[in-house]
CSV table of C-alpha atoms in Angstrom, one decimal:
chain,number,residue,atom,x,y,z
A,9,UNK,CA,-1.4,82.9,113.8
A,10,UNK,CA,1.8,82.2,112.4
A,11,UNK,CA,4.1,78.8,112.7
A,12,UNK,CA,7.2,80.1,110.7
A,13,UNK,CA,9.9,77.9,111.9
A,14,UNK,CA,13.8,77.9,110.5
A,15,UNK,CA,15.7,80.1,109.0
A,16,UNK,CA,13.8,82.3,107.0
A,17,UNK,CA,15.8,82.7,104.6
A,18,UNK,CA,17.7,79.7,104.0
A,19,UNK,CA,15.2,77.2,104.8
A,20,UNK,CA,15.2,74.1,104.4
A,21,UNK,CA,14.9,71.7,101.5
A,22,UNK,CA,12.2,69.2,101.9
A,23,UNK,CA,11.8,65.7,100.7
A,24,UNK,CA,14.3,64.6,98.3
A,25,UNK,CA,15.5,68.4,97.0
A,26,UNK,CA,18.7,69.3,97.2
A,27,UNK,CA,17.9,73.0,97.8
A,28,UNK,CA,14.0,74.5,99.1
A,29,UNK,CA,11.6,75.0,96.4
A,30,UNK,CA,9.3,78.2,96.0
A,31,UNK,CA,7.0,79.6,93.4
A,32,UNK,CA,7.0,82.7,91.4
A,33,UNK,CA,3.2,83.6,90.8
A,34,UNK,CA,3.2,85.7,87.3
A,35,UNK,CA,-1.2,85.8,87.9
A,36,UNK,CA,-1.0,85.2,84.3
A,37,UNK,CA,-5.1,85.2,82.7
A,38,UNK,CA,-5.2,83.0,79.9
A,39,UNK,CA,-7.7,83.6,77.2
A,40,UNK,CA,-11.2,83.2,77.8
A,41,UNK,CA,-10.6,83.5,81.5
A,42,UNK,CA,-10.6,86.4,83.9
A,43,UNK,CA,-8.8,88.1,86.5
A,44,UNK,CA,-10.7,86.4,89.1
A,45,UNK,CA,-10.3,83.5,87.9
A,46,UNK,CA,-6.7,83.7,88.2
A,47,UNK,CA,-6.3,85.4,91.2
A,48,UNK,CA,-8.9,82.4,92.8
A,49,UNK,CA,-5.9,80.2,91.2
A,50,UNK,CA,-3.7,81.9,93.3
A,51,UNK,CA,-4.3,81.8,96.6
A,52,UNK,CA,-5.2,78.0,95.6
A,53,UNK,CA,-1.5,77.9,94.6
A,54,UNK,CA,-0.5,79.3,97.7
A,55,UNK,CA,-2.2,77.0,100.1
A,56,UNK,CA,-0.9,74.2,97.9
A,57,UNK,CA,2.3,75.3,98.7
A,58,UNK,CA,2.4,76.0,102.0
A,59,UNK,CA,0.8,72.2,103.0
A,60,UNK,CA,2.7,71.2,100.0
A,61,UNK,CA,6.6,71.9,101.6
A,62,UNK,CA,7.6,75.1,99.2
A,63,UNK,CA,9.6,77.6,100.9
A,64,UNK,CA,8.2,81.1,99.6
A,65,UNK,CA,5.7,82.7,97.5
A,66,UNK,CA,6.4,85.7,95.3
A,67,UNK,CA,4.7,87.9,93.1
A,68,UNK,CA,5.5,90.2,91.0
A,69,UNK,CA,4.7,93.5,90.0
A,70,UNK,CA,3.8,94.1,86.1
A,71,UNK,CA,1.7,97.2,84.5
A,72,UNK,CA,-0.7,97.6,81.7
A,73,UNK,CA,-0.1,94.0,80.3
A,74,UNK,CA,-3.4,92.3,79.8
A,75,UNK,CA,-2.0,88.8,80.6
A,76,UNK,CA,-0.5,89.2,83.9
A,77,UNK,CA,-2.4,90.7,87.0
A,78,UNK,CA,-0.1,91.2,89.9
A,79,UNK,CA,-0.1,95.0,89.3
A,80,UNK,CA,-0.4,95.4,92.8
A,81,UNK,CA,1.8,92.8,94.8
A,82,UNK,CA,1.3,94.5,98.3
A,83,UNK,CA,-2.8,93.7,98.2
A,84,UNK,CA,-2.7,90.4,96.7
A,85,UNK,CA,-0.4,89.2,99.7
A,86,UNK,CA,-2.3,91.3,102.2
A,87,UNK,CA,-5.0,88.6,100.5
A,88,UNK,CA,-3.0,85.5,100.6
A,89,UNK,CA,-1.7,86.6,104.3
A,90,UNK,CA,-4.9,85.7,105.4
A,91,UNK,CA,-4.5,81.9,103.6
A,92,UNK,CA,-1.9,80.9,104.8
A,93,UNK,CA,0.1,80.4,108.7
A,94,UNK,CA,3.5,79.2,107.8
A,95,UNK,CA,4.7,80.0,104.2
A,96,UNK,CA,7.3,83.3,103.4
A,97,UNK,CA,5.1,85.6,101.4
A,98,UNK,CA,7.0,88.5,99.2
A,99,UNK,CA,7.6,90.3,96.0
A,100,UNK,CA,9.0,89.3,93.6
A,101,UNK,CA,9.4,92.5,93.5
A,102,UNK,CA,8.1,95.7,93.8
A,103,UNK,CA,9.5,97.4,91.1
A,104,UNK,CA,11.4,100.4,93.4
A,105,UNK,CA,11.3,103.4,90.5
A,106,UNK,CA,7.4,103.8,90.4
A,107,UNK,CA,7.1,104.1,93.9
A,108,UNK,CA,8.3,106.1,97.2
A,109,UNK,CA,10.3,104.3,99.3
A,110,UNK,CA,8.4,105.7,102.3
A,111,UNK,CA,5.1,104.2,100.9
A,112,UNK,CA,6.3,100.9,100.0
A,113,UNK,CA,8.1,100.9,103.8
A,114,UNK,CA,4.6,101.3,105.3
A,115,UNK,CA,3.1,98.9,102.4
A,116,UNK,CA,5.3,96.3,104.0
A,117,UNK,CA,5.3,97.2,107.0
A,118,UNK,CA,1.4,96.8,107.0
A,119,UNK,CA,2.4,93.1,105.9
A,120,UNK,CA,4.3,92.3,108.5
A,121,UNK,CA,2.1,92.9,111.4
A,122,UNK,CA,-0.5,90.9,109.4
A,123,UNK,CA,2.3,88.1,108.7
A,124,UNK,CA,5.2,88.3,111.6
A,125,UNK,CA,8.3,86.7,110.7
A,126,UNK,CA,7.3,85.4,106.9
A,127,UNK,CA,7.1,88.8,105.1
A,128,UNK,CA,10.3,89.0,101.8
A,129,UNK,CA,10.3,92.8,100.5
A,130,UNK,CA,12.3,91.7,97.0
A,131,UNK,CA,13.4,95.4,95.2
A,132,UNK,CA,13.7,95.8,91.2
A,133,UNK,CA,15.3,98.5,89.4
A,134,UNK,CA,13.0,98.2,86.1
A,135,UNK,CA,9.6,99.7,86.1
A,136,UNK,CA,8.1,96.4,85.2
A,137,UNK,CA,6.4,98.1,82.0
A,138,UNK,CA,6.6,100.1,78.9
A,139,UNK,CA,7.7,104.1,78.9
A,140,UNK,CA,4.1,104.6,78.5
A,141,UNK,CA,2.8,102.9,81.7
A,142,UNK,CA,6.1,104.6,83.8
A,143,UNK,CA,5.1,108.2,82.5
A,144,UNK,CA,1.5,107.2,84.3
A,145,UNK,CA,3.2,106.0,87.0
A,146,UNK,CA,4.6,109.4,87.8
A,147,UNK,CA,7.9,107.9,87.9
A,148,UNK,CA,9.2,108.1,84.0
A,149,UNK,CA,11.6,105.8,82.8
A,150,UNK,CA,14.0,104.4,85.4
A,151,UNK,CA,13.0,106.8,88.5
A,152,UNK,CA,16.5,108.0,90.2
A,153,UNK,CA,19.7,106.7,91.6
A,154,UNK,CA,18.3,102.9,92.4
A,155,UNK,CA,21.0,102.2,95.1
A,156,UNK,CA,20.3,105.1,96.8
A,157,UNK,CA,16.4,104.7,96.8
A,158,UNK,CA,17.2,100.9,98.7
A,159,UNK,CA,19.1,102.8,101.3
A,160,UNK,CA,16.6,105.1,101.8
A,161,UNK,CA,13.9,102.6,102.3
A,162,UNK,CA,15.7,100.7,104.7
A,163,UNK,CA,16.5,103.5,106.5
A,164,UNK,CA,12.5,103.8,106.9
A,165,UNK,CA,12.1,99.9,107.5
A,166,UNK,CA,14.8,100.6,110.7
A,167,UNK,CA,14.0,103.7,111.5
A,168,UNK,CA,17.6,105.1,111.6
A,169,UNK,CA,18.2,108.0,109.2
A,170,UNK,CA,21.2,110.0,110.7
A,171,UNK,CA,21.1,113.0,112.7
A,172,UNK,CA,20.3,116.2,109.9
A,173,UNK,CA,18.7,113.6,107.4
A,174,UNK,CA,15.9,115.7,106.5
A,175,UNK,CA,13.8,112.4,107.2
A,176,UNK,CA,15.3,111.9,110.6
A,177,UNK,CA,11.7,113.3,111.9
A,178,UNK,CA,10.0,110.7,109.7
A,179,UNK,CA,8.9,107.2,110.8
A,180,UNK,CA,7.3,104.8,108.4
A,181,UNK,CA,3.9,102.9,110.3
A,182,UNK,CA,4.0,100.2,111.3
A,183,UNK,CA,7.5,100.1,112.1
A,184,UNK,CA,10.0,100.4,114.7
A,185,UNK,CA,9.1,104.3,115.4
A,186,UNK,CA,5.8,102.1,117.8
A,187,UNK,CA,7.8,99.6,119.3
A,188,UNK,CA,10.2,96.8,118.9
A,189,UNK,CA,9.1,93.4,116.3
A,190,UNK,CA,10.3,91.9,113.3
A,191,UNK,CA,10.6,94.5,109.7
A,192,UNK,CA,10.5,92.9,105.9
A,193,UNK,CA,13.7,90.2,105.0
A,194,UNK,CA,15.2,93.0,102.1
A,195,UNK,CA,16.1,91.5,98.8
A,196,UNK,CA,17.6,92.2,95.8
A,197,UNK,CA,16.2,90.8,91.9
A,198,UNK,CA,18.0,91.2,88.9
A,199,UNK,CA,18.8,90.0,85.5
A,200,UNK,CA,22.7,91.1,84.8
A,201,UNK,CA,25.6,91.6,87.0
A,202,UNK,CA,24.4,95.5,88.2
A,203,UNK,CA,22.2,94.3,90.8
A,204,UNK,CA,23.8,91.7,91.4
A,205,UNK,CA,27.4,93.8,93.2
A,206,UNK,CA,24.3,96.1,95.0
A,207,UNK,CA,23.4,93.2,96.6
A,208,UNK,CA,26.9,91.5,97.6
A,209,UNK,CA,27.9,95.1,99.1
A,210,UNK,CA,25.1,95.9,100.9
A,211,UNK,CA,25.2,92.1,102.2
A,212,UNK,CA,21.3,91.7,101.3
A,213,UNK,CA,20.3,88.2,99.9
A,214,UNK,CA,20.0,88.0,95.5
A,215,UNK,CA,17.2,86.7,93.2
A,216,UNK,CA,18.5,86.0,89.2
A,217,UNK,CA,15.9,85.9,86.7
A,218,UNK,CA,17.3,83.0,85.3
A,219,UNK,CA,14.0,82.1,83.5
A,220,UNK,CA,14.3,85.4,81.0
A,221,UNK,CA,18.2,86.4,81.0
A,222,UNK,CA,20.1,83.1,80.7
A,223,UNK,CA,22.9,84.0,79.1
A,224,UNK,CA,23.9,86.4,82.5
A,225,UNK,CA,23.3,84.3,85.3
A,226,UNK,CA,26.5,82.6,85.9
A,227,UNK,CA,28.3,86.5,85.4
A,228,UNK,CA,25.8,87.4,87.8
A,229,UNK,CA,26.3,84.6,90.7
A,230,UNK,CA,30.0,84.9,91.0
A,231,UNK,CA,29.7,89.1,90.3
A,232,UNK,CA,27.5,89.0,93.8
A,233,UNK,CA,29.7,86.0,95.5
A,234,UNK,CA,32.8,87.7,94.8
A,235,UNK,CA,31.2,91.2,96.1
A,236,UNK,CA,29.8,90.3,99.1
A,237,UNK,CA,30.4,91.4,102.5
A,238,UNK,CA,28.6,90.1,105.6
A,239,UNK,CA,25.4,92.2,106.8
A,240,UNK,CA,23.6,92.0,110.2
A,241,UNK,CA,21.1,90.2,108.4
A,242,UNK,CA,23.0,87.9,106.2
A,243,UNK,CA,26.2,86.2,106.7
A,244,UNK,CA,27.2,84.4,103.5
A,245,UNK,CA,25.8,85.0,99.9
A,246,UNK,CA,22.2,83.6,99.2
A,247,UNK,CA,21.4,83.3,95.5
A,248,UNK,CA,17.6,82.1,93.9
A,249,UNK,CA,16.8,81.3,90.6
A,250,UNK,CA,13.9,81.8,88.9
A,251,UNK,CA,13.0,79.8,86.7
A,252,UNK,CA,10.1,78.9,83.7
A,253,UNK,CA,9.4,75.2,84.4
A,254,UNK,CA,5.9,73.5,83.5
A,255,UNK,CA,4.9,70.1,84.2
A,256,UNK,CA,2.0,68.2,83.0
A,257,UNK,CA,0.4,64.7,83.5
A,258,UNK,CA,1.0,64.3,79.6
A,259,UNK,CA,3.8,65.7,78.1
A,260,UNK,CA,2.3,66.5,74.7
A,261,UNK,CA,0.3,69.1,77.3
A,262,UNK,CA,3.0,70.5,79.1
A,263,UNK,CA,5.0,71.5,75.5
A,264,UNK,CA,1.9,73.1,74.1
A,265,UNK,CA,2.0,75.3,77.5
A,266,UNK,CA,5.2,76.1,77.5
A,267,UNK,CA,4.8,77.4,74.1
A,268,UNK,CA,1.6,79.0,74.9
A,269,UNK,CA,4.4,80.8,77.5
A,270,UNK,CA,6.9,81.3,74.7
A,271,UNK,CA,4.0,82.8,72.7
A,272,UNK,CA,3.1,86.0,75.1
A,273,UNK,CA,6.5,86.1,75.7
A,274,UNK,CA,7.4,87.0,72.0
A,275,UNK,CA,4.1,89.3,71.8
A,276,UNK,CA,5.3,91.5,75.0
A,277,UNK,CA,9.0,91.7,73.5
A,278,UNK,CA,7.1,93.0,70.1
A,279,UNK,CA,5.2,95.7,71.8
A,280,UNK,CA,1.9,93.5,71.2
A,281,UNK,CA,1.1,92.1,75.4
A,282,UNK,CA,-2.0,89.6,74.9
A,283,UNK,CA,-3.9,87.7,76.8
A,284,UNK,CA,-2.5,84.5,78.0
A,285,UNK,CA,-3.1,82.3,74.7
A,286,UNK,CA,-4.2,78.4,74.8
A,287,UNK,CA,-1.9,75.9,74.2
A,288,UNK,CA,-4.2,74.9,71.2
A,289,UNK,CA,-3.8,78.5,69.4
A,290,UNK,CA,-0.2,78.8,70.4
A,291,UNK,CA,0.6,75.5,67.9
A,292,UNK,CA,-1.2,76.7,64.8
A,293,UNK,CA,0.1,79.8,65.3
A,294,UNK,CA,2.7,81.2,62.2
A,295,UNK,CA,5.9,82.1,63.8
A,296,UNK,CA,8.2,84.5,61.7
A,297,UNK,CA,11.7,83.4,61.5
A,298,UNK,CA,12.7,86.5,64.2
A,299,UNK,CA,9.7,84.6,66.4
A,300,UNK,CA,11.5,81.7,66.1
A,301,UNK,CA,14.6,82.7,67.2
A,302,UNK,CA,13.2,84.0,70.4
A,303,UNK,CA,11.1,81.3,70.7
A,304,UNK,CA,13.8,78.8,70.4
A,305,UNK,CA,16.3,80.7,72.6
A,306,UNK,CA,12.6,81.1,75.3
A,307,UNK,CA,12.4,77.1,75.0
A,308,UNK,CA,15.9,76.1,75.6
A,309,UNK,CA,16.2,77.6,79.1
A,310,UNK,CA,12.4,76.4,79.3
A,311,UNK,CA,11.6,73.2,81.8
A,312,UNK,CA,8.4,71.3,81.0
A,313,UNK,CA,7.4,67.3,80.3
A,314,UNK,CA,6.5,65.3,83.4
A,315,UNK,CA,7.1,66.1,86.9
A,316,UNK,CA,10.2,63.4,86.6
A,317,UNK,CA,11.4,65.7,84.2
A,318,UNK,CA,11.2,68.9,85.1
A,319,UNK,CA,12.6,67.5,88.5
A,320,UNK,CA,15.7,65.8,86.3
A,321,UNK,CA,15.6,69.6,84.7
A,322,UNK,CA,15.6,71.7,87.8
A,323,UNK,CA,18.7,69.4,89.3
A,324,UNK,CA,20.6,69.8,86.5
A,325,UNK,CA,20.1,73.5,87.0
A,326,UNK,CA,21.3,73.9,90.7
A,327,UNK,CA,24.5,71.5,90.0
A,328,UNK,CA,25.5,73.7,87.4
A,329,UNK,CA,24.9,77.3,89.4
A,330,UNK,CA,25.3,76.2,93.0
A,331,UNK,CA,21.9,78.4,93.4
A,332,UNK,CA,20.6,78.5,97.2
A,333,UNK,CA,16.7,78.4,96.0
A,334,UNK,CA,14.9,77.6,93.0
A,335,UNK,CA,11.9,79.3,92.5
A,336,UNK,CA,9.4,78.8,89.4
A,337,UNK,CA,7.5,80.5,87.3
A,338,UNK,CA,5.2,80.1,84.9
A,339,UNK,CA,2.4,81.3,82.6
A,340,UNK,CA,-0.6,79.1,81.6
A,341,UNK,CA,-3.4,79.5,80.0
A,342,UNK,CA,-6.2,77.6,82.1
A,343,UNK,CA,-5.8,78.0,85.7
A,344,UNK,CA,-5.9,74.6,86.9
A,345,UNK,CA,-2.9,73.7,84.9
A,346,UNK,CA,-0.9,75.9,86.9
A,347,UNK,CA,-2.0,74.6,89.7
A,348,UNK,CA,-1.5,71.1,89.0
A,349,UNK,CA,2.0,72.1,87.8
A,350,UNK,CA,3.3,72.2,91.2
A,351,UNK,CA,1.6,69.3,92.3
A,352,UNK,CA,3.3,67.3,90.2
A,353,UNK,CA,6.9,69.2,90.6
A,354,UNK,CA,6.2,68.6,94.5
A,355,UNK,CA,4.9,64.8,94.0
A,356,UNK,CA,8.6,64.1,92.2
A,357,UNK,CA,10.5,65.6,94.7
A,358,UNK,CA,8.4,63.7,97.6
A,359,UNK,CA,7.9,67.1,99.0
A,360,UNK,CA,5.5,66.1,102.5
A,361,UNK,CA,2.5,67.1,103.2
A,362,UNK,CA,1.1,69.5,106.1
A,363,UNK,CA,-2.3,70.4,107.4
A,364,UNK,CA,-2.7,73.3,109.6
A,365,UNK,CA,-1.5,74.4,112.4
A,366,UNK,CA,1.2,71.4,112.0
């Protein structure tokens, strides 16, 4: 049973949080753990997020990366829909170059039928992988015209191709051809001003990847707001910022987990993707000079420490950017530490605890 209330995009800040807080789940797989461990923790985390007043829970599409198990967002979201009642669920995102728009429209139309009024469809223009895996996905490179594919996907969701269009008689099902109902809320994701401008022109909410493109955060937000045109689904600009943040009872443990996240990112960027190393292994790792340059930049933009220290960093980021919502992501070697981190952040913001059906 669905209990979605309030503005599905804007939400309502809970507790003492100045803006809604949300979660981006990278479904990280730690060395010595299994994908089953990771996905079971994701289910625990989604139910915790709902109970503690987080606004939305997104999963991100990646391929051929051992340390990430979220290659199929629609499958994961279908499972999470069965274990939640209220929280918005979505993709952060589906990488549109990898999929025909009709397939995405039907996958997320199916999710909407399972969880009416609480499904977000975040779309990215990258492949979420390297060139080899992109070719294996049968969509080499970056696919076609991203803007055209977004418009095609929206037309499938709304079932409103114009007369004479070759897809006029093609219908995404579940969808409007079967009768009135909700449809997923479309978002655009980006790490540069390019997607920001497109999101603005289409009047769509925009999610920016501050966690790995902090140098572009303010230019992208400015470009989005300057180009924004009201649409039937959104009257004013709405910006979500993704940020890496990790809280622990012991600040030293929080730094170890942040270092672990930095190391797995450095390996990925160097073409050597691995499972997420333990914090102890990351501390003992010998970083090259080139690694240290990347390490410094990554740690400078990550927030880690006690719950209160992470809160202070999130509040400062909100004040600096004017973001409408903050979406917290993290890589963690141990699934239990990932869940505990979000508990501590919820405590720091005094987010309310809800019981099922309340």
